[in-house]
Coordinates of C-alpha atoms in Angstrom, one line a residue:
M1 CA -5.8 -4.1 27.0
R2 CA -7.8 -6.1 24.5
L3 CA -7.2 -7.4 21.0
Y4 CA -9.2 -6.0 18.2
F5 CA -9.4 -8.1 15.1
Y6 CA -11.9 -9.6 12.7
Q7 CA -13.1 -12.8 14.0
D8 CA -14.7 -15.2 11.4
A9 CA -16.6 -18.2 13.0
A10 CA -15.3 -20.6 10.3
G11 CA -11.6 -19.4 11.0
N12 CA -9.2 -17.4 8.8
F13 CA -5.5 -17.6 9.5
G14 CA -4.5 -14.1 9.1
D15 CA -7.0 -12.9 11.6
D16 CA -6.5 -15.8 14.0
L17 CA -2.9 -15.2 14.1
N18 CA -3.7 -12.5 16.5
S19 CA -4.9 -14.9 19.0
W20 CA -1.8 -17.0 18.7
L21 CA 0.9 -14.2 18.4
W22 CA 0.1 -11.4 21.0
P23 CA -0.6 -13.7 24.0
R24 CA 3.0 -15.1 23.5
L25 CA 4.7 -11.7 22.9
I26 CA 2.9 -9.5 25.5
P27 CA 0.9 -11.7 27.8
E28 CA 1.3 -9.2 30.7
L29 CA -0.5 -6.5 28.8
L30 CA -3.5 -8.4 27.7
D31 CA -6.8 -8.9 29.4
S32 CA -6.6 -5.8 31.7
D33 CA -9.6 -3.9 32.1
D34 CA -8.1 -0.5 31.3
G35 CA -10.4 0.1 27.9
A36 CA -7.5 0.2 25.5
L37 CA -7.5 -1.8 22.3
L38 CA -4.6 -3.3 20.3
V39 CA -5.3 -3.1 16.8
G40 CA -2.9 -5.7 15.4
I41 CA -2.7 -8.1 12.3
G42 CA -5.3 -7.3 9.6
T43 CA -6.8 -4.9 7.2
L44 CA -8.4 -3.1 10.2
L45 CA -7.8 0.5 9.9
N46 CA -11.2 2.0 9.0
D47 CA -14.3 3.8 10.7
R48 CA -15.6 0.3 12.3
I49 CA -13.0 0.4 15.1
P50 CA -15.0 1.0 18.3
A51 CA -14.5 3.8 20.7
A52 CA -12.1 3.4 23.2
P53 CA -9.8 5.7 25.4
R54 CA -6.6 4.5 23.8
K55 CA -6.0 2.5 20.6
F56 CA -2.7 1.3 19.8
V57 CA -2.0 0.5 16.3
F58 CA 0.7 -2.1 15.6
G59 CA 1.3 -3.4 12.0
S60 CA -2.3 -3.0 10.7
G61 CA -3.3 -2.0 7.3
A62 CA -5.8 0.3 5.5
G63 CA -8.1 -0.5 2.6
Y64 CA -11.5 -1.7 3.6
G65 CA -14.2 0.7 4.5
A66 CA -14.0 4.4 5.1
K67 CA -10.8 6.0 6.8
P68 CA -11.0 6.0 10.5
R69 CA -11.4 9.5 12.2
I70 CA -8.0 9.8 14.0
D71 CA -7.8 11.9 17.3
Q72 CA -5.7 11.9 20.4
S73 CA -7.1 8.4 21.4
W74 CA -5.0 6.9 18.6
S75 CA -1.3 5.8 19.2
F76 CA 0.5 4.4 16.0
L77 CA 3.6 2.5 16.5
C78 CA 3.6 1.1 13.1
V79 CA 1.3 0.3 10.1
R80 CA 1.7 -2.5 7.3
G81 CA 3.3 -0.5 4.8
P82 CA 3.7 2.7 2.7
L83 CA 0.2 2.7 1.1
T84 CA -1.5 2.6 4.3
A85 CA 0.6 5.4 5.7
A86 CA -0.1 7.6 2.6
A87 CA -3.6 6.7 2.8
L88 CA -4.0 7.9 6.3
G89 CA -1.5 10.7 6.2
L90 CA 0.9 9.3 8.5
P91 CA 4.7 9.9 8.5
S92 CA 6.5 7.4 6.1
E93 CA 8.7 6.2 8.9
L94 CA 5.5 4.4 10.5
A95 CA 5.5 2.0 7.4
V96 CA 7.4 -0.7 8.8
T97 CA 5.8 -4.1 7.9
D98 CA 3.0 -6.4 8.5
S99 CA 3.4 -7.2 12.5
A100 CA 2.7 -11.1 11.5
A101 CA 6.6 -11.0 10.7
L102 CA 7.0 -11.3 14.6
V103 CA 6.2 -15.1 14.0
N104 CA 10.0 -15.4 13.3
R105 CA 10.7 -14.9 17.0
L106 CA 8.3 -17.7 18.1
A107 CA 8.0 -20.5 15.6
V108 CA 9.7 -23.6 16.3
V109 CA 12.1 -24.9 13.4
G110 CA 11.6 -28.3 12.3
P111 CA 12.4 -30.8 9.4
K112 CA 11.1 -30.3 5.9
R113 CA 8.3 -32.6 5.0
H114 CA 6.6 -30.9 2.1
R115 CA 8.2 -29.9 -1.1
V116 CA 5.5 -27.4 -2.1
S117 CA 2.3 -26.4 -0.1
F118 CA -0.4 -24.4 -1.3
M119 CA -2.8 -22.4 1.0
P120 CA -5.9 -20.6 -0.7
H121 CA -7.5 -17.4 0.6
H122 CA -10.3 -18.4 3.0
A123 CA -12.7 -16.9 0.4
S124 CA -11.2 -18.8 -2.3
K125 CA -11.7 -21.9 -0.5
I126 CA -15.4 -21.2 -0.3
R127 CA -15.8 -19.9 -3.8
A128 CA -14.0 -23.0 -4.9
E129 CA -16.7 -25.3 -3.0
V130 CA -19.4 -23.3 -4.6
D131 CA -17.7 -24.2 -8.1
G132 CA -17.7 -27.8 -7.1
L133 CA -14.0 -27.7 -6.9
D134 CA -12.4 -30.1 -4.1
L135 CA -9.1 -28.1 -3.5
P136 CA -7.6 -30.7 -1.2
R137 CA -8.1 -33.4 -3.7
I138 CA -6.9 -31.4 -6.6
C139 CA -3.7 -30.4 -4.7
E140 CA -3.2 -34.3 -3.9
Q141 CA -3.4 -35.0 -7.6
A142 CA -0.9 -32.1 -8.3
G143 CA 1.6 -33.8 -5.8
I144 CA 1.2 -30.6 -3.5
H145 CA 0.5 -30.4 0.3
Y146 CA -2.8 -28.6 1.0
I147 CA -3.1 -26.2 3.8
D148 CA -6.5 -25.2 5.1
P149 CA -6.6 -21.4 5.8
C150 CA -9.3 -22.2 8.6
A151 CA -7.3 -24.5 10.6
E152 CA -5.6 -23.5 13.8
P153 CA -2.6 -21.0 13.5
A154 CA -0.2 -23.1 15.2
G155 CA -0.9 -26.0 12.9
I156 CA -0.6 -23.8 9.9
L157 CA 2.5 -22.2 10.9
A158 CA 4.0 -25.7 11.5
E159 CA 3.0 -26.7 7.9
I160 CA 4.4 -23.6 6.4
Q161 CA 7.7 -24.1 8.3
A162 CA 7.8 -27.8 7.0
S163 CA 7.5 -26.8 3.5
E164 CA 10.3 -26.0 0.8
L165 CA 7.9 -23.8 -1.1
V166 CA 4.6 -22.1 -0.5
L167 CA 2.2 -21.3 -3.0
G168 CA 0.0 -18.5 -1.4
D169 CA -3.4 -17.3 -2.5
A170 CA -3.7 -16.0 1.2
M171 CA -1.5 -13.1 1.7
H172 CA -0.7 -14.1 5.2
A173 CA 0.6 -17.7 4.0
C174 CA 3.3 -15.5 2.2
I175 CA 3.9 -13.1 5.1
A176 CA 4.4 -16.2 7.4
A177 CA 6.5 -18.0 4.8
D178 CA 8.7 -15.0 4.2
S179 CA 9.0 -14.4 8.2
L180 CA 9.9 -18.1 8.5
R181 CA 12.4 -17.6 5.6
V182 CA 10.6 -20.2 3.4
P183 CA 10.4 -19.3 -0.3
W184 CA 7.0 -18.4 -1.5
T185 CA 5.1 -17.5 -4.7
P186 CA 1.9 -15.3 -4.7
V187 CA -0.9 -17.0 -6.5
R188 CA -4.4 -15.4 -7.5
L189 CA -7.0 -18.2 -8.0
Y190 CA -9.9 -15.9 -8.3
D191 CA -10.5 -12.2 -8.9
H192 CA -11.6 -11.2 -5.5
I193 CA -8.0 -10.9 -4.2
F194 CA -7.4 -7.4 -2.9
T195 CA -4.5 -6.2 -4.5
F196 CA -3.9 -2.9 -2.5
K197 CA -3.0 -4.9 0.7
W198 CA -0.6 -7.1 -1.2
R199 CA 1.1 -4.1 -2.6
D200 CA 1.1 -2.5 0.7
W201 CA 2.9 -5.3 2.4
L202 CA 5.4 -6.2 -0.3
R203 CA 6.5 -2.6 -0.8
S204 CA 7.5 -2.5 2.9
L205 CA 9.9 -5.2 1.8
E206 CA 11.0 -3.4 -1.2
L207 CA 9.2 -6.0 -3.5
E208 CA 6.5 -5.6 -6.0
Y209 CA 3.2 -7.8 -6.4
D210 CA 3.4 -10.1 -9.6
P211 CA 1.2 -13.0 -8.8
A212 CA 0.7 -16.3 -10.8
D213 CA -2.8 -15.6 -12.2
Y214 CA -5.2 -18.4 -12.7
K215 CA -7.3 -17.4 -15.8
G216 CA -9.0 -20.6 -16.8
E217 CA -12.6 -21.9 -16.2
P218 CA -13.2 -23.2 -12.7
T219 CA -12.4 -27.0 -13.5
G220 CA -10.7 -29.5 -11.3
E221 CA -8.4 -30.5 -14.3
A222 CA -7.3 -27.1 -15.2
V223 CA -6.7 -26.0 -11.6
C224 CA -4.6 -29.0 -11.0
E225 CA -2.5 -28.4 -14.1
F226 CA -2.2 -24.8 -13.0
L227 CA -0.9 -25.8 -9.6
Y228 CA 1.3 -28.5 -11.1
D229 CA 3.1 -26.2 -13.4
L230 CA 3.8 -24.0 -10.4
R231 CA 5.9 -26.6 -8.8
S232 CA 8.7 -26.2 -11.4
C233 CA 7.8 -23.1 -13.3
G234 CA 6.9 -20.8 -10.5
R235 CA 9.2 -17.9 -9.4
P236 CA 9.9 -18.5 -5.6
R237 CA 10.4 -15.3 -3.9
L238 CA 11.9 -14.2 -0.5
S239 CA 12.7 -10.8 0.8
E240 CA 16.3 -9.7 0.9
A241 CA 17.8 -10.9 4.5
A242 CA 19.1 -7.4 5.3
V243 CA 15.7 -5.8 4.5
F244 CA 13.6 -8.3 6.4
D245 CA 16.1 -8.3 9.3
S246 CA 16.0 -4.4 9.5
R247 CA 12.1 -4.6 9.7
L248 CA 12.1 -7.3 12.3
E249 CA 14.5 -5.5 14.3
R250 CA 12.4 -2.3 14.3
L251 CA 9.1 -4.4 15.2
V252 CA 10.9 -5.7 18.3
E253 CA 11.9 -2.5 19.3
L254 CA 8.4 -1.4 18.8
V255 CA 7.1 -4.2 21.1
E256 CA 9.3 -2.8 24.0
E257 CA 7.8 0.8 23.2
L258 CA 4.3 -0.5 23.4
R259 CA 5.1 -1.9 26.8
E260 CA 6.5 1.5 27.8
R261 CA 3.5 3.3 26.5
C262 CA 0.9 1.0 28.1
S263 CA 2.4 1.7 31.5
M264 CA 1.4 5.3 31.2
P265 CA -2.5 5.7 31.5
P266 CA -4.2 8.9 30.3
A267 CA -5.2 11.3 32.7
G268 CA -8.9 11.1 33.6
H269 CA -9.2 7.6 32.4
Q270 CA -12.1 5.3 33.1
A271 CA -12.5 1.7 31.9
S272 CA -14.9 1.1 29.0
R273 CA -16.1 -2.5 29.0
G274 CA -18.9 -1.8 26.3
A275 CA -16.4 -0.7 23.7
V276 CA -14.0 -3.5 24.3
A277 CA -16.9 -6.1 24.2
E278 CA -17.5 -5.1 20.5
T279 CA -14.2 -6.6 19.5
N280 CA -15.1 -10.3 20.7
G281 CA -18.1 -11.2 18.4
K282 CA -17.5 -13.8 15.7
R283 CA -19.1 -13.4 12.2
D284 CA -20.2 -16.1 10.3
S285 CA -18.8 -14.8 6.8
A286 CA -18.6 -18.4 5.4
G287 CA -22.4 -18.6 5.0
W288 CA -22.4 -15.1 3.5
L289 CA -19.5 -15.8 0.9
R290 CA -21.3 -19.0 -0.3
A291 CA -24.4 -17.0 -0.9
C292 CA -22.3 -14.3 -2.7
Y293 CA -20.5 -16.7 -4.8
S294 CA -23.7 -18.8 -5.5
G295 CA -25.4 -15.6 -6.6
I296 CA -22.4 -14.5 -8.9
R297 CA -22.4 -18.0 -10.6
E298 CA -26.3 -17.8 -11.1
L299 CA -25.8 -14.3 -12.5
S300 CA -23.1 -15.4 -15.0
M301 CA -25.2 -18.1 -16.4
A302 CA -28.1 -15.6 -17.3
V303 CA -26.1 -12.7 -18.7
P304 CA -24.0 -13.2 -21.9
R305 CA -20.3 -12.8 -21.5
D306 CA -18.8 -9.3 -22.4
S307 CA -22.0 -7.6 -21.5
L308 CA -22.0 -4.4 -19.7
L309 CA -23.7 -5.1 -16.3
V310 CA -25.3 -2.7 -13.9
L311 CA -24.7 -4.5 -10.4
V312 CA -26.8 -3.3 -7.5
D313 CA -25.2 -4.9 -4.4
E314 CA -24.6 -1.9 -2.2
D315 CA -21.1 -2.6 -2.6
Q316 CA -21.3 -5.8 -0.5
W317 CA -20.6 -8.7 -2.6
G318 CA -17.1 -7.8 -3.1
A319 CA -17.0 -8.2 -6.8
G320 CA -14.5 -6.8 -8.9
P321 CA -14.6 -4.8 -12.2
M322 CA -15.7 -8.1 -13.9
V323 CA -18.6 -10.2 -12.7
G324 CA -19.3 -13.6 -14.4
G325 CA -17.5 -12.6 -17.5
S326 CA -19.4 -9.1 -17.7
R327 CA -17.9 -5.7 -17.2
R328 CA -19.8 -4.3 -14.1
I329 CA -21.1 -0.7 -13.4
H330 CA -21.9 0.2 -9.8
F331 CA -25.2 1.8 -9.0
I332 CA -24.8 4.6 -8.2
E333 CA -21.3 5.1 -9.8
K334 CA -18.9 8.0 -9.7
E335 CA -15.3 8.1 -10.4
G336 CA -15.4 4.4 -11.0
G337 CA -16.6 3.5 -7.4
Y338 CA -19.9 3.2 -5.4
W339 CA -21.4 6.3 -4.4
G340 CA -24.3 5.0 -2.3
P341 CA -28.0 4.5 -3.1
P342 CA -30.1 7.1 -5.1
A343 CA -31.9 9.8 -3.2
D344 CA -35.3 8.6 -4.6
G345 CA -36.9 6.5 -7.1
A346 CA -37.0 9.2 -9.9
S347 CA -33.2 9.8 -9.3
A348 CA -32.8 6.0 -9.6
V349 CA -34.7 5.8 -12.9
E350 CA -32.8 8.8 -14.3
E351 CA -29.4 7.1 -13.5
L352 CA -30.6 3.7 -15.1
R353 CA -31.6 5.5 -18.1
R354 CA -28.2 7.1 -18.2
V355 CA -26.3 3.9 -17.9
Q356 CA -28.6 2.4 -20.6
R357 CA -27.6 5.2 -22.9
A358 CA -23.9 4.4 -22.2
G359 CA -24.6 0.7 -23.5
A360 CA -25.5 -1.3 -20.3
G361 CA -27.8 -4.1 -21.3
Y362 CA -28.6 -5.9 -17.9
I363 CA -29.2 -4.8 -14.3
A364 CA -28.7 -7.2 -11.5
F365 CA -30.0 -6.9 -7.8
A366 CA -28.1 -8.7 -5.2
W367 CA -30.1 -9.8 -2.1
P368 CA -28.7 -7.0 0.2
A369 CA -30.4 -4.6 -2.1
F370 CA -33.8 -6.3 -2.6
W371 CA -35.4 -3.7 -0.4
W372 CA -35.1 -1.3 -3.3
F373 CA -37.9 -2.7 -5.2
Q374 CA -40.4 -1.4 -2.4
H375 CA -38.7 1.7 -1.2
Y376 CA -37.9 3.1 -4.7
E377 CA -41.4 2.7 -6.1
A378 CA -40.7 4.7 -9.4
L379 CA -37.8 2.2 -10.1
G380 CA -39.8 -0.9 -9.2
E381 CA -42.6 0.4 -11.8
Y382 CA -39.9 1.0 -14.6
L383 CA -38.5 -2.3 -14.1
S384 CA -41.8 -4.1 -14.1
S385 CA -43.0 -2.1 -17.2
R386 CA -40.0 -1.5 -19.4
C387 CA -37.6 -4.4 -18.6
R388 CA -37.9 -8.3 -18.9
E389 CA -36.8 -10.2 -15.7
I390 CA -34.6 -13.2 -16.8
L391 CA -33.7 -14.7 -13.5
S392 CA -34.8 -14.7 -9.9
T393 CA -33.4 -16.6 -7.1
P394 CA -33.2 -16.1 -3.4
R395 CA -29.7 -14.4 -4.0
V396 CA -30.2 -12.3 -7.3
R397 CA -32.8 -10.9 -9.8
V398 CA -31.6 -9.9 -13.2
F399 CA -33.5 -7.8 -15.7
K400 CA -32.6 -7.2 -19.5
L401 CA -32.8 -3.6 -20.2
P402 CA -34.4 -2.2 -23.4
A403 CA -32.8 -0.2 -25.9
E404 CA -32.4 3.6 -25.2
E405 CA -32.0 6.3 -27.7
G406 CA -30.6 4.2 -30.6
I407 CA -28.6 2.0 -28.3
S408 CA -29.3 -1.6 -29.1
A409 CA -29.8 -3.9 -26.2

């Protein structure tokens, strides 16, 4: 059986926990050439999971991408929480908790060395760099220990264990802290944090997501003050011991069940090296995220705050409902979400004029959608003849839209 999880070339604690945890828990089940996949820690349950004769799901979550097509090759031992179970139409009893809770059985207890530690989400770390923020230095000034989310899992676990309180912008910083019985406070430094997965995990422990939100400008002084205030004014949390113990006990039982299920190969099974190999490639998301956040920063400097903005990014920038202070509209949008590219240039122009009548004043194209200018000729002609381009960089192009039918632009 091979591990399936997201691998980032720059490193990311939540994902990298897979390579630390499972070889210690079930070394005898891994690296065999039986074509099976273990889908473990992470928001992994979507249609990108490669084909395999058997797929064992242990504590994973849903939320990113399209739902997977579930057939007889799937074996669900447990999922992250009740929201994942409901989204995939699974029995509620499968909603145990995130499998990272099993670090409780493996981590070494040591002395406390840090009063308060802060670990950002790996994307927040990159976005802070783009904003010119030195998070390690800011934490030092606030009297807080900084934990790098891209460091080795063993070192991160040791730093969490050595802390009296963990401020977690990264969800798995809080999951690990709770599992090691270290009080924690959820923090949201930027708006890209995916609340669905937080709520999914927390509800598995009978808790709700109520983070400490940073809402100021991205300046070192303001972020330092925000973190400093959380040292004494934050609301430390910890799941109830009885609730956590019951979830951990069930996970331990399921580890044994996994061993039993793996000992029974399916009839007519043949190994599938090609499918398993797809799980091992690392992706350089750090460069991608830097480009995304640089583009958003450029866009925010070109478009007035509180504008209604059409953002054409093929839903790849990960931007939320607000982009650089502007309310965003997907293109094409339906039921508040991205509905895919237009059928042709005429359809694109018709949709653009519709959102103009609704009050949109600007349209921005992120680089993943730059091909639209050549492919949708009618749209390109409309933009060049009717609109004024106010920004053009390698990452984003922004056009000011004209007034449409009495709507002032």
